[in-house]
Coordinates of C-alpha atoms and ligand atoms in Angstrom, one line a residue:
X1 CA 19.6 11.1 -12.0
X2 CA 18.0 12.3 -8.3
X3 CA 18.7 11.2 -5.3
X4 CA 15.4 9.8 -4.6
X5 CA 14.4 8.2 -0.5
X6 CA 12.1 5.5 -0.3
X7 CA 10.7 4.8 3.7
X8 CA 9.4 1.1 3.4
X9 CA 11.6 0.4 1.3
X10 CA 11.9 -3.1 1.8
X11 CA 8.2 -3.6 1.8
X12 CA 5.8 -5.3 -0.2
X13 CA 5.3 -1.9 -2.4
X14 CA 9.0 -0.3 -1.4
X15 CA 10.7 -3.3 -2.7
X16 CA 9.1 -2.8 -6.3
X17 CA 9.4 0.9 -6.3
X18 CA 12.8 0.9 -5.0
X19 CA 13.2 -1.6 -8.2
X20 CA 11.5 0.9 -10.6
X21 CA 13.6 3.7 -9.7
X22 CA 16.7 2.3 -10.1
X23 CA 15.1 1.0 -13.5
X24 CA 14.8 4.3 -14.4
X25 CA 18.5 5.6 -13.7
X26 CA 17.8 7.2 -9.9
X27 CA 20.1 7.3 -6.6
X28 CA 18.4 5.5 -4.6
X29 CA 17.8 5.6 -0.8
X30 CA 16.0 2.7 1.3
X31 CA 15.0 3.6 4.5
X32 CA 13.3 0.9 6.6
X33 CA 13.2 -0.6 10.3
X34 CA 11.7 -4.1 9.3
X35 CA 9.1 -4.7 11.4
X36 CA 7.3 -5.7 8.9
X37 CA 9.3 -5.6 5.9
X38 CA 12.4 -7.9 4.5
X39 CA 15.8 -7.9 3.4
X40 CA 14.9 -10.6 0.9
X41 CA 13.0 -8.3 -1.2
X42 CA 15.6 -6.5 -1.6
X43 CA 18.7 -8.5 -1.4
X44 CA 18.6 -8.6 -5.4
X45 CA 19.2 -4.7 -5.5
X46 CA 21.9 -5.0 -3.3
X47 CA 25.1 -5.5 -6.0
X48 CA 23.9 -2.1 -7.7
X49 CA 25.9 1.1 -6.3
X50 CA 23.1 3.3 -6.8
X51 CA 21.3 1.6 -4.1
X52 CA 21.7 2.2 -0.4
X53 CA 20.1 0.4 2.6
X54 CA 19.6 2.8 6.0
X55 CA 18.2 0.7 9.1
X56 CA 16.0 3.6 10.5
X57 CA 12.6 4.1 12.2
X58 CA 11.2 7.4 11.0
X59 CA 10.0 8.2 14.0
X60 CA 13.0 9.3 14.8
X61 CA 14.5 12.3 12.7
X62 CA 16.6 11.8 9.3
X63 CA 19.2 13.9 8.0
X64 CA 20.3 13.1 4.3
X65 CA 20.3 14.7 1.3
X66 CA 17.9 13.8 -0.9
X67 CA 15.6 15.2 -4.2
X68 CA 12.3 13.3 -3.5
X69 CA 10.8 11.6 -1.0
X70 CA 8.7 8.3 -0.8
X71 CA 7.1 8.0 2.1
X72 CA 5.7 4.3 2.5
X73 CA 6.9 3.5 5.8
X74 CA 4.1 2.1 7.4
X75 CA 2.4 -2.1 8.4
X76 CA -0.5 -2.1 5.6
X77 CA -1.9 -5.4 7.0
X78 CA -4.4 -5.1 9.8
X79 CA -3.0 -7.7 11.6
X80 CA 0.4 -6.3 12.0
X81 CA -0.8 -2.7 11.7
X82 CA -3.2 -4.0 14.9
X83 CA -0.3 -5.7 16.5
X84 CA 1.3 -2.6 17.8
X85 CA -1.4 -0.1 17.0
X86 CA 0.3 2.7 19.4
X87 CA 3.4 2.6 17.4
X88 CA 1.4 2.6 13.8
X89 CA -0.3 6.3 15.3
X90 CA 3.4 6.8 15.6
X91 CA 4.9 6.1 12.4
X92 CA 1.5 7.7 10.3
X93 CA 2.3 10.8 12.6
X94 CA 5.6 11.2 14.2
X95 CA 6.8 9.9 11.1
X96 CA 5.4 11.7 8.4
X97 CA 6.2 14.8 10.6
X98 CA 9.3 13.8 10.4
X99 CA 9.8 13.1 6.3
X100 CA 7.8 16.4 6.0
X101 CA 10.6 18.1 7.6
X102 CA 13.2 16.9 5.7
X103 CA 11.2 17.3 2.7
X104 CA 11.3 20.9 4.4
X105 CA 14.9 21.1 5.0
X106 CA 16.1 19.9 1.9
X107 CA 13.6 21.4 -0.7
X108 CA 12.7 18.1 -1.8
X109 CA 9.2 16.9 -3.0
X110 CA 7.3 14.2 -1.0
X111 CA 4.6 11.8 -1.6
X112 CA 2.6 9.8 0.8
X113 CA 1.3 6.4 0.5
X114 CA -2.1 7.4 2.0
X115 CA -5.0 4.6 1.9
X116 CA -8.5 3.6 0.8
X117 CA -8.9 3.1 4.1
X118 CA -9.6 7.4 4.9
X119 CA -13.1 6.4 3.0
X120 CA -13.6 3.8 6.4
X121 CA -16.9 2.0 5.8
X122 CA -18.1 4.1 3.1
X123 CA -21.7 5.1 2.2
X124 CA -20.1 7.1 -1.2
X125 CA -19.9 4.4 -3.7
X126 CA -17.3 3.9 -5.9
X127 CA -15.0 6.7 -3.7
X128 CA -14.4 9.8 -4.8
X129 CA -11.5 11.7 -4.0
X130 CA -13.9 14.7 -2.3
X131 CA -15.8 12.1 0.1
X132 CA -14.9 12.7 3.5
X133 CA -15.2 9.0 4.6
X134 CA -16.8 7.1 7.3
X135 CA -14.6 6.2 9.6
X136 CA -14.9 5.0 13.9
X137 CA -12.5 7.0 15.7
X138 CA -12.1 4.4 18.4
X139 CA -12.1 0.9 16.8
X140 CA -9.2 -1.5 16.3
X141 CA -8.5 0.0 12.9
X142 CA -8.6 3.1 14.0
X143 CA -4.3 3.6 14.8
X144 CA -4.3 3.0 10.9
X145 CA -7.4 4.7 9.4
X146 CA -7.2 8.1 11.6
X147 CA -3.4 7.7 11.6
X148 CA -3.4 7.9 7.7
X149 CA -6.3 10.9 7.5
X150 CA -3.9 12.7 10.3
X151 CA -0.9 12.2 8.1
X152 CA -3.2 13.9 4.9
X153 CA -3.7 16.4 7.1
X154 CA 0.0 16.8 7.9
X155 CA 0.6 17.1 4.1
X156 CA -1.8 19.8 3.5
X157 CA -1.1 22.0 6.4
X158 CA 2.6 21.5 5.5
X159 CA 1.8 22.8 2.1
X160 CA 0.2 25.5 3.5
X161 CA 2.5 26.7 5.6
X162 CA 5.7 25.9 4.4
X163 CA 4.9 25.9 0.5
X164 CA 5.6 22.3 0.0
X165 CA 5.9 20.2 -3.1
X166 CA 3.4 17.4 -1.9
X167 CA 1.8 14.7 -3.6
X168 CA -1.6 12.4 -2.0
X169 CA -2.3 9.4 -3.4
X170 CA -4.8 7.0 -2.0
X171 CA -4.1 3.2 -2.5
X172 CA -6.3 0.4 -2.8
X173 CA -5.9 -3.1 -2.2
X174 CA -3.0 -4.2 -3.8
X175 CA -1.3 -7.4 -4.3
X176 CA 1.5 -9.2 -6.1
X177 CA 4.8 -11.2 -5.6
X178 CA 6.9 -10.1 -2.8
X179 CA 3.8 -10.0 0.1
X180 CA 5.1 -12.1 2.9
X181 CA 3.3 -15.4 3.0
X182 CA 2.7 -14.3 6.8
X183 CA 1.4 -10.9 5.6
X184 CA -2.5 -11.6 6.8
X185 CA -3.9 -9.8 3.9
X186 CA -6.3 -11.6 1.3
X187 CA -4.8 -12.6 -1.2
X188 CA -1.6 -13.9 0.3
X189 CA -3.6 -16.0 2.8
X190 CA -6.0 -17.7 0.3
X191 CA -2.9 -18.2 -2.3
X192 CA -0.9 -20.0 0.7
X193 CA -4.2 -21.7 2.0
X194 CA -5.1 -23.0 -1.4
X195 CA -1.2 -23.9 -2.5
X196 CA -1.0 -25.4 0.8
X197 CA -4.4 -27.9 1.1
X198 CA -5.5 -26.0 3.8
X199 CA -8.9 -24.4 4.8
X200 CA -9.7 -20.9 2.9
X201 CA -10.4 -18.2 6.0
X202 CA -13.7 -16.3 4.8
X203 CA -14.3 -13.7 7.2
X204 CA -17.9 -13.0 7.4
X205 CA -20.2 -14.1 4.6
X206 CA -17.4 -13.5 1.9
X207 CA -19.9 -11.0 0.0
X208 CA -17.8 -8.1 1.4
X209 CA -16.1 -6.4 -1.7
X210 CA -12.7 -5.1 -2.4
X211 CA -11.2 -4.0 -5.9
X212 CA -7.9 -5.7 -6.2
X213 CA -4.6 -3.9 -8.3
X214 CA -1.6 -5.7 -9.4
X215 CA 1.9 -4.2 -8.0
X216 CA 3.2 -3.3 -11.4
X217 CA 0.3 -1.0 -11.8
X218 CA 0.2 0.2 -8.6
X219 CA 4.2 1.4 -9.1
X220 CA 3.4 3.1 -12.5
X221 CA 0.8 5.2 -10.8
X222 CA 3.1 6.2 -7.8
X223 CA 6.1 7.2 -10.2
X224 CA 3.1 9.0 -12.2
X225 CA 1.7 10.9 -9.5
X226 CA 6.0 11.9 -8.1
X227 CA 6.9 13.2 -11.9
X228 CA 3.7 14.6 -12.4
X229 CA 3.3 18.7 -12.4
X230 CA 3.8 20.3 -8.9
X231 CA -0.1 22.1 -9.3
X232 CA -1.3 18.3 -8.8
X233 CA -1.4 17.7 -5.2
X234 CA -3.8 15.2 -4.7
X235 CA -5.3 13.4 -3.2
X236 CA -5.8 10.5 -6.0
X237 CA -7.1 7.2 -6.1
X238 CA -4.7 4.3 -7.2
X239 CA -6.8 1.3 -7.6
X240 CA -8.6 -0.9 -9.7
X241 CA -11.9 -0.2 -10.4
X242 CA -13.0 -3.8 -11.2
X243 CA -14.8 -5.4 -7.6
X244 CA -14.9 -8.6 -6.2
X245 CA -16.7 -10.0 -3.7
X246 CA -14.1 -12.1 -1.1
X247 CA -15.9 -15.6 -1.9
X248 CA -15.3 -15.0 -6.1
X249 CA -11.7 -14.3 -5.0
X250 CA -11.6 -17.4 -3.1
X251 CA -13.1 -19.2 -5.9
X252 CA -11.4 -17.8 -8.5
X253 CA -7.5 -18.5 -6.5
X254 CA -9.4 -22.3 -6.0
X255 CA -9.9 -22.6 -10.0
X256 CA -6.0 -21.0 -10.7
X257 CA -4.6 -23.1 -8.2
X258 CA -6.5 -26.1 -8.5
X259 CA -6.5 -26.8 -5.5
X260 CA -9.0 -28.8 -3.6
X261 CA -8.9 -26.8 -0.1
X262 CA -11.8 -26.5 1.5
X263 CA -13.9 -23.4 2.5
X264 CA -14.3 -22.1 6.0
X265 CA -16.3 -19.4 7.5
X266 CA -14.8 -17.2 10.6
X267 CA -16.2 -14.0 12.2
X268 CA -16.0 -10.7 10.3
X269 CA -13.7 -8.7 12.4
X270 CA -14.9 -5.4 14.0
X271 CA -15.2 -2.3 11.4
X272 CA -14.5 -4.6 8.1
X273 CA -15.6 -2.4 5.1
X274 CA -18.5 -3.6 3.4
X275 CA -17.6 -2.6 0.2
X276 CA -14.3 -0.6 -2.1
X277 CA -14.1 0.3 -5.2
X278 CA -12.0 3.7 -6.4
X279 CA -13.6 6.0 -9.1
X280 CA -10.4 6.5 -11.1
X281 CA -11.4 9.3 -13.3
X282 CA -8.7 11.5 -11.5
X283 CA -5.9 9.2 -12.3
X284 CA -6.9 8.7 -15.7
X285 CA -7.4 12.7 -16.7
X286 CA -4.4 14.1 -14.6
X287 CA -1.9 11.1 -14.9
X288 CA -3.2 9.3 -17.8
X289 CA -3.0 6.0 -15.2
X290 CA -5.3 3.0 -15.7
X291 CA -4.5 -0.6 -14.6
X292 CA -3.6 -3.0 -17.7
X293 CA -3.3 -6.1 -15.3
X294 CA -6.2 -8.3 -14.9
X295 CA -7.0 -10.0 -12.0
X296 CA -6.3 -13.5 -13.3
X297 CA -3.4 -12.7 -15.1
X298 CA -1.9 -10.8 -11.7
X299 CA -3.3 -13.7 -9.6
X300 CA -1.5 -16.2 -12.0
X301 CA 2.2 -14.4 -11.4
X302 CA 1.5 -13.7 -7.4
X303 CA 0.7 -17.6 -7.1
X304 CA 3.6 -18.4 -9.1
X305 CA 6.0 -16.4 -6.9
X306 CA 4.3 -18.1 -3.4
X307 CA 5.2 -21.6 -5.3
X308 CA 8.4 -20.7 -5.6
X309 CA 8.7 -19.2 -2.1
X310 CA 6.4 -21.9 0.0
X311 CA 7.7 -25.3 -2.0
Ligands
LIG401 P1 4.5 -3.6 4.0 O1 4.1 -3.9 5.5 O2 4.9 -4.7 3.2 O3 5.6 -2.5 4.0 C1 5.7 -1.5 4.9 C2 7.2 -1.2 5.2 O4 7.4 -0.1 6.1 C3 7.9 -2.4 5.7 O5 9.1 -2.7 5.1 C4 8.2 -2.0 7.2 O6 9.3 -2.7 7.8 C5 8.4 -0.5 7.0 N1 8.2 0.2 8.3 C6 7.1 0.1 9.1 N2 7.3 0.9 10.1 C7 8.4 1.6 9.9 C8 9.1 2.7 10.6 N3 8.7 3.2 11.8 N4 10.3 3.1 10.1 C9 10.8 2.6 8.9 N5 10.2 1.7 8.2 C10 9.0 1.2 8.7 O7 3.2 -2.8 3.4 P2 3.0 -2.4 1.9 O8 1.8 -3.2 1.4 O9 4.2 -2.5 1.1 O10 2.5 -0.9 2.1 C11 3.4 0.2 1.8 C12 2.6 1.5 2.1 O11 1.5 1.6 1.2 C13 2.0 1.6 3.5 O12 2.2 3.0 3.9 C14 0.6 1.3 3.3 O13 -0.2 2.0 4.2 C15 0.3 1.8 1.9 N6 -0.8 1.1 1.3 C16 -0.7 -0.2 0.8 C17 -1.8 -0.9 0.3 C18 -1.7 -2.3 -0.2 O14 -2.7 -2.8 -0.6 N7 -0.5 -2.9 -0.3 C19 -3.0 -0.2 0.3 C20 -3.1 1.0 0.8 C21 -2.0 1.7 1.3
LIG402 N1 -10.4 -11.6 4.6 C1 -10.8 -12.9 4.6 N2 -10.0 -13.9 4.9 C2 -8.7 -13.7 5.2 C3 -8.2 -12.3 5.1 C4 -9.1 -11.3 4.8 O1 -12.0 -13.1 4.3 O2 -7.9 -14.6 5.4 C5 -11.3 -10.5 4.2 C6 -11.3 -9.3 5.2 O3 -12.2 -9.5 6.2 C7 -11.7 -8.2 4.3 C8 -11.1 -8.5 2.9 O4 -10.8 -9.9 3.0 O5 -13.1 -8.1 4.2 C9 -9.8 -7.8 2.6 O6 -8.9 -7.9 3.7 P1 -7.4 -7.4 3.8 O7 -6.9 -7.6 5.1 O8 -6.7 -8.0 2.6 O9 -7.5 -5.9 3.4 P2 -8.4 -4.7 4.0 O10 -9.5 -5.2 4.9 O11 -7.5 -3.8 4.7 O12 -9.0 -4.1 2.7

């Protein structure tokens, strides 16, 4: 058993891999402020004694004891990450200086929840861990985007200085039960929209692409990448490799849903990524990782958990 810390915690992502852990016989440790996150995913865990809830910003220092260190803590949607876009600079910095030095001070290993969103707009397709990305410096996405590179860099001059144990892993778009029905990303909205009757939100033409993972893959890769030998830093794409255009997605949640909603086009917001996919070969040769979860079979179980939650 470790004592293992999970910032974000009660997340979208924390929540399963708080789940997980304790799954898998861990101490563990959720640490999270809830701006954007919620005690209902995790309200379940609550009756188990190995689990422990801390109401904490991390951009304020924490002292505990702890093995390893998950650091998710972080808005992943842009329209809360844009909603308070000095304090999302914060957490990505202040923050992950902050788990880096109690990673520091306690000896424990430390893994950041770092993004597909370092590749910005990329011109390198699919994304390859050694692409340096495209990415505005000054845009509304920005507070995330450079926020995440900055906390990469963090990790790597932290190993390098201080000798480390890190681990990089760069998620993709993700998706399953437990993303708020206010969350603003993709699939929640057009799940809710459709469920609901209401107009589906295209941004844009809808022929911008994304490559879409289901939770439960997304968790085997992060506990991969933490148990994984300490030579293997990263950074590693977590994603899956399969692409979508947004109007297929929309279609395809129309057709699982049958729903009869509507679709309505709105303007592409500023800096939107044209297109994502993640070259995998990394994860599958270092961690043996691949996604097993289709998109219409993940679709099928997020859209049953938003019944459940919206009727
Ligand atoms: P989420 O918004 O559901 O979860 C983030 C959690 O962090 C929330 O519980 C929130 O309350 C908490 N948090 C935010 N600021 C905090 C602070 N200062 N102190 C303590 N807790 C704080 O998002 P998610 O989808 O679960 O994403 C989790 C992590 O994975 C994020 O770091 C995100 O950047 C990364 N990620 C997610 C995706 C995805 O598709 N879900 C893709 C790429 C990267
Ligand atoms: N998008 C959309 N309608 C929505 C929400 C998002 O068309 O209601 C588009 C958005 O413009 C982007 C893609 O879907 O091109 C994925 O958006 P999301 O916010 O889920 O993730 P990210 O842009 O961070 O990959």
């Amino acid at each position: 058993m470790k004592n293992v810390l999970v910032t974000g915690g009660a997340g979208f992502v924390g929540s399963h891999l708080c789940e997980r852990l304790l799954h898998d016989g861990h101490d563990v440790v959720c640490v999270d402020n809830f701006f954007t996150g919620n005690k209902a995913n995790i309200n379940h865990l609550r009756a188990n004694p190995y689990f422990e809830v801390i109401r904490h910003d991390i951009t304020f220092p924490l002292y505990i004891e702890t093995d390893s260190i998950y650091n998710l803590a972080c808005p992943a949607s842009p329209i809360h990450y844009q909603r308070d876009p000095v304090q999302t600079t914060k957490v990505c910095v202040h923050g992950t200086i902050n788990m880096l030095e109690l990673a520091n001070r306690t000896g424990a290993k430390i893994l950041q929840a770092s993004t597909s969103e370092v590749y910005g707009d990329p011109e390198v397709h699919p994304q390859t861990e050694d692409y340096w990305g495209k990415v505005n410096p000054i845009g509304i996405r920005s507070c995330y985007d450079e926020g995440k590179r900055c906390a990469e860099t963090l990790f790597f001059d932290y190993f390098r200085q201080h000798g480390l144990e890190i681990k990089v892993v760069r998620i993709f778009n993700t998706y399953g039960p437990r993303m708020h029905p206010d969350d603003g990303r993709v699939v929640s909205n057009f799940i809710v929209q459709a469920i609901k009757g209401e107009p589906i939100t295209l941004y844009g033409n809808g022929l911008q692409t994304r490559s879409f993972c289901y939770i439960d893959d997304l968790i085997d890769g992060l506990v991969r990448m933490m148990d994984s030998d300490p030579s293997l830093t990263g950074p590693i794409n977590l994603g899956n490799p399969v692409e979508h255009t947004i109007l297929e997605l929309a279609e395809m949640i129309l057709r699982l849903t049958k729903s009869h909603s509507q679709l309505t086009y709105l303007p592409l917001p500023q800096d939107d990524p044209q297109q994502r996919q993640p070259n995998i070969e990394q994860a599958r040769t270092k961690l043996h990782w691949a996604p097993k979860v289709s998109l219409e079979d993940g679709l099928k179980e997020t859209i049953a958990y938003f019944r459940r939650v919206i009727l």
